[in-house]
Short mmCIF file of C-alpha atoms and ligand atoms in Angstrom, two decimals:
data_model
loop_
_atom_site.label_atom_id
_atom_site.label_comp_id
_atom_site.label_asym_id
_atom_site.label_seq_id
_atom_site.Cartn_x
_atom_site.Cartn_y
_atom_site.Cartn_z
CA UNK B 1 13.38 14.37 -14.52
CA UNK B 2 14.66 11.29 -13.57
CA UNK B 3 11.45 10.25 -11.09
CA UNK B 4 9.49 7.05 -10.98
CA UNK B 5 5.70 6.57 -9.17
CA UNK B 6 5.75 2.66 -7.54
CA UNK B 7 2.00 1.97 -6.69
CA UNK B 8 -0.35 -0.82 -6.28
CA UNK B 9 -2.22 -1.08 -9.06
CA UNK B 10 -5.05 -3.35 -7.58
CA UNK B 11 -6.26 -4.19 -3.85
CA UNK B 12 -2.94 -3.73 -2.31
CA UNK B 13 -0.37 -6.25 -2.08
CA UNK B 14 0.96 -6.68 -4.74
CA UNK B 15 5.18 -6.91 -4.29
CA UNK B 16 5.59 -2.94 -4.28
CA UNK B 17 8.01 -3.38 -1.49
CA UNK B 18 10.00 -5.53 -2.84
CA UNK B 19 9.73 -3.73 -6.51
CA UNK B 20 10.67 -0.66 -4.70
CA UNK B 21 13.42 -2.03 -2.88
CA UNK B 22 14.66 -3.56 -6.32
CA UNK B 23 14.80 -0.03 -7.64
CA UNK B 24 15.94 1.90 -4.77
CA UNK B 25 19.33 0.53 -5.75
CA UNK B 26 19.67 2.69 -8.54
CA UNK B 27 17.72 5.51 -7.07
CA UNK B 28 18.80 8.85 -4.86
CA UNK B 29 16.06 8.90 -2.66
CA UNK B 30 12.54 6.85 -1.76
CA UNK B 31 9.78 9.24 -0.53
CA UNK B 32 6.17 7.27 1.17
CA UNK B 33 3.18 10.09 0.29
CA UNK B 34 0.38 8.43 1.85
CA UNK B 35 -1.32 5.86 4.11
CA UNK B 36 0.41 4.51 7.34
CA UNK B 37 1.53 1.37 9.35
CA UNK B 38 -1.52 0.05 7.60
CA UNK B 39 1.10 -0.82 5.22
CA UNK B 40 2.71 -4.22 5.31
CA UNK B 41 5.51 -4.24 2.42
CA UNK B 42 7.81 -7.54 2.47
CA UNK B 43 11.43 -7.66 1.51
CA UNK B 44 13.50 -10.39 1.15
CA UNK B 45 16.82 -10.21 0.66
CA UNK B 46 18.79 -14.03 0.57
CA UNK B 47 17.17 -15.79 3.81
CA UNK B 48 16.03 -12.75 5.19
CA UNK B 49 12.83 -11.09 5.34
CA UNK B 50 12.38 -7.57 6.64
CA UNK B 51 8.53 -6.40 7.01
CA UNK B 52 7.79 -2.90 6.79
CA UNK B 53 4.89 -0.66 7.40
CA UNK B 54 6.24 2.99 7.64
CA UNK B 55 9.71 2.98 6.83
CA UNK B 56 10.00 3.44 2.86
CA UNK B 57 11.72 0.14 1.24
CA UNK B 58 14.82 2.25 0.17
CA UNK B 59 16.25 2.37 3.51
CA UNK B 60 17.86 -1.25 3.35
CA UNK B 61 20.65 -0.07 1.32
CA UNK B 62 21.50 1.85 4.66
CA UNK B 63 22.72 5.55 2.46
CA UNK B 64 19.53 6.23 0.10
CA UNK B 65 17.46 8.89 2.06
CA UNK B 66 13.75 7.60 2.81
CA UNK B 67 11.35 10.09 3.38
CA UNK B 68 8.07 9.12 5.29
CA UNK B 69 6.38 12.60 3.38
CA UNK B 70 3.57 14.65 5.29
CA UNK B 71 0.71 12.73 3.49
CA UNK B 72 1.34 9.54 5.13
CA UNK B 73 -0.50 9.48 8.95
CA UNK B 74 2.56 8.70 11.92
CA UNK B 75 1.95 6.03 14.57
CA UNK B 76 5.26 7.21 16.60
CA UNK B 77 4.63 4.32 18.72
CA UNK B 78 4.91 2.02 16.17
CA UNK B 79 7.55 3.74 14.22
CA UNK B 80 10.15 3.55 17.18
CA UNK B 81 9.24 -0.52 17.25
CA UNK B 82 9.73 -0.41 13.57
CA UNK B 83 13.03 1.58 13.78
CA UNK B 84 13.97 -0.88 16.61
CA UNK B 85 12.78 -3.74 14.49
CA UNK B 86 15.47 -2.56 11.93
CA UNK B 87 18.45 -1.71 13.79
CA UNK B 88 17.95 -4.88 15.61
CA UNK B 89 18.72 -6.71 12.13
CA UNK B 90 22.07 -4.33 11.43
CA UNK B 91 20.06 -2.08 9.15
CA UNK B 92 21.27 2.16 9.69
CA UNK B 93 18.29 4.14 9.92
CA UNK B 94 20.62 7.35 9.28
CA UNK B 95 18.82 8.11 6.14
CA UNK B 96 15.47 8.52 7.53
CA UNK B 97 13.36 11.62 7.69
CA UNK B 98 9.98 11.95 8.43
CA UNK B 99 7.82 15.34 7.32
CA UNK B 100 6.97 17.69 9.93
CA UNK B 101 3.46 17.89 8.32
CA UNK B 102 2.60 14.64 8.69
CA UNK B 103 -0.31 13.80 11.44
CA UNK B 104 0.04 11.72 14.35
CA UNK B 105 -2.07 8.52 14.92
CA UNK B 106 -3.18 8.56 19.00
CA UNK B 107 -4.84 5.72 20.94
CA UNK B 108 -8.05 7.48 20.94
CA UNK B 109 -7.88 7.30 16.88
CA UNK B 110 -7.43 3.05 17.37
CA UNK B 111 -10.15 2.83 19.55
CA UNK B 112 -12.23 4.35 17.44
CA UNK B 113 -11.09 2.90 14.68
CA UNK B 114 -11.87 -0.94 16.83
CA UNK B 115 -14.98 0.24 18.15
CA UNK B 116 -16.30 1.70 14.33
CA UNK B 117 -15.96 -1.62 12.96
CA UNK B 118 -17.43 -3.52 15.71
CA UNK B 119 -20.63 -1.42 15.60
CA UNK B 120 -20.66 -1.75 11.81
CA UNK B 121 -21.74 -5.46 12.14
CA UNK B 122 -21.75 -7.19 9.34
CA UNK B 123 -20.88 -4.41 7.58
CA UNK B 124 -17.76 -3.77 8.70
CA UNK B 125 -15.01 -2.55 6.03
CA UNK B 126 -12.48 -5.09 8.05
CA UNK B 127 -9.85 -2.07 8.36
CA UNK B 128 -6.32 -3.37 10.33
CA UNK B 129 -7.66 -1.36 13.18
CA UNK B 130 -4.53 0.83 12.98
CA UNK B 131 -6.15 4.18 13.68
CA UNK B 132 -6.08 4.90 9.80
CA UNK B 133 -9.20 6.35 8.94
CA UNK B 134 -9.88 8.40 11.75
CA UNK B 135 -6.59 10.22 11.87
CA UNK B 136 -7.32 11.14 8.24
CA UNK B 137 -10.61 12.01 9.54
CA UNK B 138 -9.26 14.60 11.92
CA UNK B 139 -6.90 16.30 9.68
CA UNK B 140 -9.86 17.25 6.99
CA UNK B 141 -11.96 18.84 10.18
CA UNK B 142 -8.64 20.46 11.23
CA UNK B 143 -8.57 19.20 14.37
CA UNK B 144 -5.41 16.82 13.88
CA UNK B 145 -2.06 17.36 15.33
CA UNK B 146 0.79 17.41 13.36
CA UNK B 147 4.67 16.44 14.02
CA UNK B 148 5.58 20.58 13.93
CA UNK B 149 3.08 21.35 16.75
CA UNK B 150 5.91 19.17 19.20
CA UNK B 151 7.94 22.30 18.40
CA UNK B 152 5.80 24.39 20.77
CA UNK B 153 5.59 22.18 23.47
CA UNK B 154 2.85 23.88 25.94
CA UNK B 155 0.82 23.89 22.84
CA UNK B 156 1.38 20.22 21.86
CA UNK B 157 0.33 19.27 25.37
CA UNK B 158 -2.61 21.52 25.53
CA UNK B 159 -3.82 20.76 22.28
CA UNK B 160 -3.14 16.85 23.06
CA UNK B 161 -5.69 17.30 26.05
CA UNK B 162 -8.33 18.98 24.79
CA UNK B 163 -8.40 16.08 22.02
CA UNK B 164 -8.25 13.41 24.46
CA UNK B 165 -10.92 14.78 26.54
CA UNK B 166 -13.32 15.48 23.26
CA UNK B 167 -12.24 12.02 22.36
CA UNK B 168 -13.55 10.65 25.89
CA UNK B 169 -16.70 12.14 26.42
CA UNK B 170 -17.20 10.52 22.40
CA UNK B 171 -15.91 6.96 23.58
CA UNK B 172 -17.80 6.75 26.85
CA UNK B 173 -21.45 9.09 25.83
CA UNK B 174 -21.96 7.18 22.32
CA UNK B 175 -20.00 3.73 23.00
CA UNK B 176 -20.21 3.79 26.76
CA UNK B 177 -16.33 2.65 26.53
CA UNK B 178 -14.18 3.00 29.08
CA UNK B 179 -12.43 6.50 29.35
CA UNK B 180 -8.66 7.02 27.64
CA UNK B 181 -6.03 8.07 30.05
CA UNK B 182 -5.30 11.83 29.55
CA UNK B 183 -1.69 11.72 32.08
CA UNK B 184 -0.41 8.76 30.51
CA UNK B 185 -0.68 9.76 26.69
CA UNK B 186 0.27 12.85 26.94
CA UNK B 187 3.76 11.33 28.80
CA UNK B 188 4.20 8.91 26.43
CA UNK B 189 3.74 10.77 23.28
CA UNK B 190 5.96 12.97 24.39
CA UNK B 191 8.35 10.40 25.53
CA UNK B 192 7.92 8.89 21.90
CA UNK B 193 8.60 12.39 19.57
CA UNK B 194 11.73 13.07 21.76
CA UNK B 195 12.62 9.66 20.61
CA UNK B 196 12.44 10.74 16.75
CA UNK B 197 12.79 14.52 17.05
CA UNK B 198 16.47 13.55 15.03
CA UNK B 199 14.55 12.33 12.04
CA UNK B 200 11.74 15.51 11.24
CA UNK B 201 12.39 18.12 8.99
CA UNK B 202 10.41 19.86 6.79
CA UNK B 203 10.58 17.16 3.90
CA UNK B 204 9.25 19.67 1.05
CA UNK B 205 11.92 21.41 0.00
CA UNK B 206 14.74 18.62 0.60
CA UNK B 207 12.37 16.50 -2.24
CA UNK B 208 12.25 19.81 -4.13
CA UNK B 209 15.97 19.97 -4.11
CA UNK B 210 16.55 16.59 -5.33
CA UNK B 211 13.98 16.00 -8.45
CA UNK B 212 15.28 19.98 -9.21
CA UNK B 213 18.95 18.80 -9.17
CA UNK B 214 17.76 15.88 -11.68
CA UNK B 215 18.28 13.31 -9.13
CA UNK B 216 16.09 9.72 -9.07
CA UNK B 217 13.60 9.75 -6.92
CA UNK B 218 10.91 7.19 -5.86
CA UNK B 219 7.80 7.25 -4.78
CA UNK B 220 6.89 3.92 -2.92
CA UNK B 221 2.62 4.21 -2.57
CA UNK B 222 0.87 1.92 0.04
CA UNK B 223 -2.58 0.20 -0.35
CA UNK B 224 -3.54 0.14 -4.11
CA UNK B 225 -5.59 1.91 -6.90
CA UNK B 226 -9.07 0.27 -5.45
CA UNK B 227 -8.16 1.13 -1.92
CA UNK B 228 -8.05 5.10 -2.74
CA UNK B 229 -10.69 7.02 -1.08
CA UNK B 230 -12.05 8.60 -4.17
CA UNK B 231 -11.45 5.89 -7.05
CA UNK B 232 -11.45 2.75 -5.41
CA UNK B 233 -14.56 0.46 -4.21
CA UNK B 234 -15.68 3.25 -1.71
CA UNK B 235 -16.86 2.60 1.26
CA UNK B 236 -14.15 -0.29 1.54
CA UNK B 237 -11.51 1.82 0.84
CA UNK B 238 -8.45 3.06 2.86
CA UNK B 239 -8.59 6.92 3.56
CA UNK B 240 -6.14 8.28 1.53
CA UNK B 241 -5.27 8.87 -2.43
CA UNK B 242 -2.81 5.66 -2.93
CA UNK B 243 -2.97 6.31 -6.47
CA UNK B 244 -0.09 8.98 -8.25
CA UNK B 245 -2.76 11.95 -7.60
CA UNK B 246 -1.65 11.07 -4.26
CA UNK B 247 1.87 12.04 -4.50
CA UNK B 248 1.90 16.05 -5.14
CA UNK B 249 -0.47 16.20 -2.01
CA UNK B 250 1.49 14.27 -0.12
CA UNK B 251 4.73 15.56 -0.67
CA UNK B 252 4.43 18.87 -1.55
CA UNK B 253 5.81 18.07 -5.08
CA UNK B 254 3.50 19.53 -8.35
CA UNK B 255 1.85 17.04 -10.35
CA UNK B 256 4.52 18.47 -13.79
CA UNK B 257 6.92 16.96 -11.34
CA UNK B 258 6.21 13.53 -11.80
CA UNK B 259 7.48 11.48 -14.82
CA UNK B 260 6.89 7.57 -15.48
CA UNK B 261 4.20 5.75 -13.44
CA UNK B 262 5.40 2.42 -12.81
CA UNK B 263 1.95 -0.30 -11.54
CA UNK B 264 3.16 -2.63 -9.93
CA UNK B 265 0.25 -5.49 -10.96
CA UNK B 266 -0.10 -9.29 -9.11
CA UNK B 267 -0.58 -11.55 -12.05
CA UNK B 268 -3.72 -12.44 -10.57
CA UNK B 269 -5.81 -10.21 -7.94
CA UNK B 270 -6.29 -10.66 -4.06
CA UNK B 271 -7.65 -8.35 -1.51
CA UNK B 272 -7.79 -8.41 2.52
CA UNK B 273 -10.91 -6.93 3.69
CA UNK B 274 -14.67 -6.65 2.76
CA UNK B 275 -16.30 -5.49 -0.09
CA UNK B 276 -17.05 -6.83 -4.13
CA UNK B 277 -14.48 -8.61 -5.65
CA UNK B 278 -15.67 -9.85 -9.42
CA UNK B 279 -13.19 -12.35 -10.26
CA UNK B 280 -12.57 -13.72 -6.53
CA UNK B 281 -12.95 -17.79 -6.17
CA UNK B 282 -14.38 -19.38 -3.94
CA UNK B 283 -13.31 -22.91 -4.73
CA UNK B 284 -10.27 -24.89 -4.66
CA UNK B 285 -7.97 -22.95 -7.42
CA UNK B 286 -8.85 -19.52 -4.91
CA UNK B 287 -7.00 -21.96 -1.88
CA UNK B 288 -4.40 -23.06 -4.31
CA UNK B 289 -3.49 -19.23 -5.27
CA UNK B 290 -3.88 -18.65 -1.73
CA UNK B 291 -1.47 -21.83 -0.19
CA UNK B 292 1.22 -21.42 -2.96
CA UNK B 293 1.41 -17.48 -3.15
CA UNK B 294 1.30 -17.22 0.67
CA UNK B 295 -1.75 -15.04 0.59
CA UNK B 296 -1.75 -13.75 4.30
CA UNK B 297 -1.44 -9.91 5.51
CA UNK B 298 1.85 -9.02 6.44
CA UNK B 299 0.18 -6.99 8.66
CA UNK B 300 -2.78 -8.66 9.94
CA UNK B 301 -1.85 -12.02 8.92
CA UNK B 302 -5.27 -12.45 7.74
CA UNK B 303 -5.90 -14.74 4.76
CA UNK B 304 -5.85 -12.64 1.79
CA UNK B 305 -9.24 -13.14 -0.62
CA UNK B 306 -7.99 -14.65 -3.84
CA UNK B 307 -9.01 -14.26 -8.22
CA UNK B 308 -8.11 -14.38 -11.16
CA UNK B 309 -6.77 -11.07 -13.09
CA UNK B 310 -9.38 -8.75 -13.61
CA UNK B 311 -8.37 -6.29 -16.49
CA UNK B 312 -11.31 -4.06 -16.36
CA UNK B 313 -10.04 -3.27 -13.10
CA UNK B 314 -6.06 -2.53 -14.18
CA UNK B 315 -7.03 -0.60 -17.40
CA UNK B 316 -9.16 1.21 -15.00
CA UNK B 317 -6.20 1.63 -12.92
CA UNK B 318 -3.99 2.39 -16.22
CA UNK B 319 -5.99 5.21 -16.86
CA UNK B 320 -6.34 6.79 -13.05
CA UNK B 321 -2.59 6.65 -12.69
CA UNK B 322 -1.39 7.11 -16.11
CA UNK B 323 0.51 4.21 -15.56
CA UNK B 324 3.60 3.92 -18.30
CA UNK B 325 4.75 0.44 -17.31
CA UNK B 326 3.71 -2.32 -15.29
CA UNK B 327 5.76 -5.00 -12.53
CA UNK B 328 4.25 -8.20 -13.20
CA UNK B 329 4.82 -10.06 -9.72
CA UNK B 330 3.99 -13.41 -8.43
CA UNK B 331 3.50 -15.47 -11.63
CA UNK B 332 5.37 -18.29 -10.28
CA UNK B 333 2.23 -18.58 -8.13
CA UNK B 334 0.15 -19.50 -11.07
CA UNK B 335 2.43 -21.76 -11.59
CA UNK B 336 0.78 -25.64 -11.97
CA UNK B 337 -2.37 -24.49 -12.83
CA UNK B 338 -3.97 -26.59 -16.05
CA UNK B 339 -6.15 -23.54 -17.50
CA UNK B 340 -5.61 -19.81 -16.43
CA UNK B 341 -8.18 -17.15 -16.61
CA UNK B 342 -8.21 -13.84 -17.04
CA UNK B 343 -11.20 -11.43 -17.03
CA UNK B 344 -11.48 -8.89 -20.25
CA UNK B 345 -15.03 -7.50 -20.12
CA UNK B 346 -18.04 -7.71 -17.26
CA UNK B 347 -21.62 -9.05 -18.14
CA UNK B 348 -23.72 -6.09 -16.57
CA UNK B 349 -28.17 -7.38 -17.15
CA UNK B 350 -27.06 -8.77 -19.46
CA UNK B 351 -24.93 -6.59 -22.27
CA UNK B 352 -21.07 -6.30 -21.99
CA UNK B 353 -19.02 -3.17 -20.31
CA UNK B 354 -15.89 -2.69 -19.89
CA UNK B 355 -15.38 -0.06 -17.33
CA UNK B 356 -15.40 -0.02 -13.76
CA UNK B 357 -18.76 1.23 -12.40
CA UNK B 358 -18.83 3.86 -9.39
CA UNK B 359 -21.87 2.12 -7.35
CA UNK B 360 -21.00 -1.55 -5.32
CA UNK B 361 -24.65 -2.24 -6.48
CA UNK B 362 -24.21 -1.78 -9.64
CA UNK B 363 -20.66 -3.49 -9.48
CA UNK B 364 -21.51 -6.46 -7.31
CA UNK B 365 -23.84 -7.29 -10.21
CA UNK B 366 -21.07 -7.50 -12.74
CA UNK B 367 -20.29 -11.01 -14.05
CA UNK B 368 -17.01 -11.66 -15.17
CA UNK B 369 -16.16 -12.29 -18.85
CA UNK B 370 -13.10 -14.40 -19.10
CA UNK B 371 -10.65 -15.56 -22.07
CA UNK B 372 -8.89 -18.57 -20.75
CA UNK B 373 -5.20 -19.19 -21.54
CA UNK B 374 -3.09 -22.56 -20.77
CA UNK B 375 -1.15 -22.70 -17.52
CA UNK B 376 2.44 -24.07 -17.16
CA UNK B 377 4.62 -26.38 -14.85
CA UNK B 378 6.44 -24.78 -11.67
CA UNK B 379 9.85 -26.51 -12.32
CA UNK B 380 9.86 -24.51 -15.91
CA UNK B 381 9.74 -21.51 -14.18
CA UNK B 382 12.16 -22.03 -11.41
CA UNK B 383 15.07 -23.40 -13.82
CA UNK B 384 14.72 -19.39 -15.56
CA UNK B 385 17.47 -17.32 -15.13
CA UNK B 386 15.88 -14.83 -17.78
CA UNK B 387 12.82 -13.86 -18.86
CA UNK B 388 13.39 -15.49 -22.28
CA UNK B 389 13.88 -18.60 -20.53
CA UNK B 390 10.30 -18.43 -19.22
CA UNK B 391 8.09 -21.42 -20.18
CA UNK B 392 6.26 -20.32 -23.49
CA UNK B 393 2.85 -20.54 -21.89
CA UNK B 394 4.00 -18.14 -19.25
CA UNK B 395 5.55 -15.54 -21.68
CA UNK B 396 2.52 -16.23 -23.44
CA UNK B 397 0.49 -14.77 -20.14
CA UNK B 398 2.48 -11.90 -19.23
CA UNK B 399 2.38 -10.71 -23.48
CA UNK B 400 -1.47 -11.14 -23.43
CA UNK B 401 -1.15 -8.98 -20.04
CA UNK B 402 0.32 -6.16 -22.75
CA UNK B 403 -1.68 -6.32 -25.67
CA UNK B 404 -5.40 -6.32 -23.13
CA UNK B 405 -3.74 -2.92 -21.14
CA UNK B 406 -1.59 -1.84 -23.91
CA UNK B 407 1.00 -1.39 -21.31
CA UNK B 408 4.90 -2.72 -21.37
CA UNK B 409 5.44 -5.09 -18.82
CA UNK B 410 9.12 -3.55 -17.47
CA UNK B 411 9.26 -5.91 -14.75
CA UNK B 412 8.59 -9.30 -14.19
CA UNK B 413 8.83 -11.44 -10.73
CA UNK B 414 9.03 -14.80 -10.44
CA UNK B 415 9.41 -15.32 -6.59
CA UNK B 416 10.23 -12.97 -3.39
CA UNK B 417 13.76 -12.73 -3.64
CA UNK B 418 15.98 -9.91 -5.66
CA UNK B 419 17.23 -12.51 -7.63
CA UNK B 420 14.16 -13.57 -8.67
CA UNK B 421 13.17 -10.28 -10.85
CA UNK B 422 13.55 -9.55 -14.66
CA UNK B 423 14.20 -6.61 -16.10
CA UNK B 424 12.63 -5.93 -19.56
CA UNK B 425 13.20 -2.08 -19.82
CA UNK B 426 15.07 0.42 -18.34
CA UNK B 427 13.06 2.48 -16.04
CA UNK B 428 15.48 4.98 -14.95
CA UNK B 429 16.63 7.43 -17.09
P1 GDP H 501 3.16 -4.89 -0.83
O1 GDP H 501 2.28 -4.50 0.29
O2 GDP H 501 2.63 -4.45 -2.14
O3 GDP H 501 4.59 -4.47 -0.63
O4 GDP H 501 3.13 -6.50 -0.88
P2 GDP H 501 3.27 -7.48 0.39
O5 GDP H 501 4.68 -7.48 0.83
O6 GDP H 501 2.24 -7.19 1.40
O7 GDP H 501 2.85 -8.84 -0.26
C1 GDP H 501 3.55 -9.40 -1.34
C2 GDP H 501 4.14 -10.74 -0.88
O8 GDP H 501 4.58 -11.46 -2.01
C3 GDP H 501 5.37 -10.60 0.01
O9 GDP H 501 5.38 -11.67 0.90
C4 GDP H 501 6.54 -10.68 -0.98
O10 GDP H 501 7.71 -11.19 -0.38
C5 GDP H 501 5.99 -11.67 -1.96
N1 GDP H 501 6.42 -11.51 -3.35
C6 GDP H 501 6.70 -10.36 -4.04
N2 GDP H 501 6.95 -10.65 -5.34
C7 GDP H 501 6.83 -12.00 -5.45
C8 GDP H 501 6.92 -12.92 -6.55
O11 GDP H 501 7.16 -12.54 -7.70
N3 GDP H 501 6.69 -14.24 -6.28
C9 GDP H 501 6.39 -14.69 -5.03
N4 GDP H 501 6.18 -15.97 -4.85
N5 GDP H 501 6.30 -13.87 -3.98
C10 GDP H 501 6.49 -12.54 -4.20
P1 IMO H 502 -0.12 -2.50 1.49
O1 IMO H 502 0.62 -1.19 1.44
C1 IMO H 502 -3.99 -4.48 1.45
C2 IMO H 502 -7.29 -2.45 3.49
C3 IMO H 502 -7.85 -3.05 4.75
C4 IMO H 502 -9.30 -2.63 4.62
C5 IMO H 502 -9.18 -1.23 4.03
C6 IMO H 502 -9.26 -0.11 5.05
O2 IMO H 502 0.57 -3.55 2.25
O3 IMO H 502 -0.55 -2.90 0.12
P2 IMO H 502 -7.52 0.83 6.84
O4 IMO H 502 -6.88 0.17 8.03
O5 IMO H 502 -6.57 1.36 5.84
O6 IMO H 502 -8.56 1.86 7.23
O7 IMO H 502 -8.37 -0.35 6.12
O8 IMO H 502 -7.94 -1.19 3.37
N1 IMO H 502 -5.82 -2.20 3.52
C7 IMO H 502 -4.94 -2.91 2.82
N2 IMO H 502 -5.11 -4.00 2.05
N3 IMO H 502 -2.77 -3.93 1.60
C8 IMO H 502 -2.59 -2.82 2.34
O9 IMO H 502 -1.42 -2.15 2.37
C9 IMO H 502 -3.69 -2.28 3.03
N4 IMO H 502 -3.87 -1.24 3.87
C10 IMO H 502 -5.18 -1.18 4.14
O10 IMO H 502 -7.71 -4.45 4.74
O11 IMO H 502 -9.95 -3.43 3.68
MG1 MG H 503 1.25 -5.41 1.87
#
């Protein structure tokens, strides 16, 4: 069984796109399980850059087949610009197929989403107001509409309408917003899922056939480990499983299916959005990581919160995951620092713990306990066409990054491109 999980092993963000693009090379297929165009994964291939939120990063190679797989939550609207987006840049979208079981993001789900947050003050979770979590929401009280129920037309529509108008007398009775119009949604939607009806299928057994038939498959996860809506820093979470639970659920795949769980792990730790953060900085090194790694949402372009490496967090993440190997990315960006730090235990009233604590009281309480380690000098790392040729100090970092998780570092990245990726073990079978 020739699979491999790619998932964020921390906030999000971390260079799974362009990991899984790396590896879709090799592979037969890329399936997505979860999330939605909440996802912002950046590829960069030469001068280019391609940003994707839905489309799995396989499908640049133009013949691996990308499955968007029913546990991820469809925007059409924003898949056709995506698809557009693409094609526009000479990329074939032939290999695309998106799960018939997957739900459908509607206006009404964005407003709510935009109108949530604002009445959540200052406690807002800062979600990218794509619709996310209240799409989820509707599929768990089973009143979500899926990509099949556009086979049945008259029932689509009907169903369509009876949401919008629940969704209306909710928007203008408890928000006293301005009503949704029924007419035009309904025409565009429809409009929209004419537009993709070549790329659904029923996704199960087609990934069924392929990891039966020993063929490499992928699974690229958006958002990260502390984003999931069980394990991660609840309520500022996305509202899905991110994490490699995720993947049976959302593909329809059983959990014996899945083989090696690949983390892909930011050598230091950012996060867009509220909530605790235990190793963030909020001085001058935080704007350096920020400035030199680029630290702004690829979908939001909001300025990502920045940290140093927090391992209580990624052994935490080890263990939810089962993670076999880990792709170190960005450590260019640490790059020029004098002294690098790296957390290894949190001061809780006073004695030392090392696990990740359920409650954001108890958690926001947590002190970091760092180990410091000496930085190294940019140039260093940009003459390295190997990962042997890696300054000492930054071999040093990445082997320390083992021994705390007890975890092979497979991959390391030293800067967006393809190019710029070594390969310490073979991850394919
Ligand atoms: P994803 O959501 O996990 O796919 O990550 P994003 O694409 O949102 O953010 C990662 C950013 O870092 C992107 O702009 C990537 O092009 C970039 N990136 C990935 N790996 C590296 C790396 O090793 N070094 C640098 N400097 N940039 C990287
Ligand atoms: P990728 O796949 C980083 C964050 C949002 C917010 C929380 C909930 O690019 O790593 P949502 O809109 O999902 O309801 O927002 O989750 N978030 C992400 N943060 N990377 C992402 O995706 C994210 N997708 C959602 O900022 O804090
Ligand atoms: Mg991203």
């Amino acid at each position: 069984m020739p699979n491999l999980v790619i998932l964020g092993a921390q906030w999000g963000d971390e260079g799974k796109g362009k990991i899984t693009d790396y590896l879709a090379k090799e592979s037969d297929m890329v399936v997505r399980y979860q999330g939605g165009d909440n996802a912002g994964h950046t590829v960069v291939i030469g001068d280019q850059k391609y940003k994707l939120h839905l489309i799995p990063s396989g499908i640049l190679y133009g013949n691996v087949p990308c499955i968007i797989g029913n546990g991820v939550v469809l925007n059409p609207k924003s898949l056709i610009e995506e698809i557009k987006y693409l094609e526009d840049l000479g990329i074939s979208l032939d290999s695309l197929m998106i799960s018939d079981r997957a739900h459908i993001i509607f206006p009404y789900h964005i407003e709510i989403d935009r109108l949530e947050e604002e009445a959540r003050g200052k406690k807002k979770i800062g979600t990218t107001v794509k619709g996310i979590g209240p799409c989820y929401r509707d599929k768990v009280e089973r009143t979500g509409i899926r990509i099949c129920d556009f086979e049945y037309l008259d029932s689509f529509e009907e169903k369509l309408r009876y949401n919008i108008r629940r969704k209306n007398d909710f928007l203008t009775k408890y928000y006293e917003a301005d009503p949704l119009d029924e007419d035009k949604i309904v025409k565009e939607y429809i409009g929209y899922l004419n537009k993709l009806k070549k790329y659904i299928v029923n996704t199960q057994p087609i990934i069924r056939k392929a990891v039966n038939e020993g063929k490499k498959v992928l699974f690229e996860g958006a958002q990260g480990t502390l984003l999931d809506i069980d394990f991660g820093t609840y309520p500022y979470v996305t509202s899905s499983h991110p994490i490699s639970g995720g993947i049976p659920i959302g593909t329809g795949l059983s959990p014996y299916d899945l083989e090696k769980s690949l983390g892909v792990v930011k050598a230091y730790t950012t996060r867009v959005g509220k909530g605790p953060f235990p190793t963030e900085l909020h001085d001058e090194t935080g704007d350096y990581i920020r400035e030199k790694g680029f630290e702004y949402g690829t979908t939001t372009g909001r300025p990502r919160r920045c940290g140093w490496l927090d391992i209580v967090m990624l052994n935490y993440s080890r263990d939810i995951n089962g993670l076999t190997t880990m792709a170190i990315t960005k450590l260019d960006t640490l790059s020029g620092l004098d002294k690098l730090k790296i957390c290894v235990a949190y001061e809780l009233e006073g004695k030392k713990i090392d696990y990740f604590p359920s409650s954001l009281e108890t958690l926001s309480k947590c002190k970091p306990v760092y180990i410091e380690m000496d930085g190294w000098k940019f140039e260093d790392i940009e003459k390295a066409n190997t990962y042997e040729e890696l300054p000492e100090n930054a071999k040093k970092y990445v082997e320390k990054m083992e021994e705390l998780t007890g975890i092979n570092a497979g991959i390391v990245s030293v800067g967006p491109k393809r190019s710029e990726t070594f390969i310490r073990e073979k991850l394919f079978i």
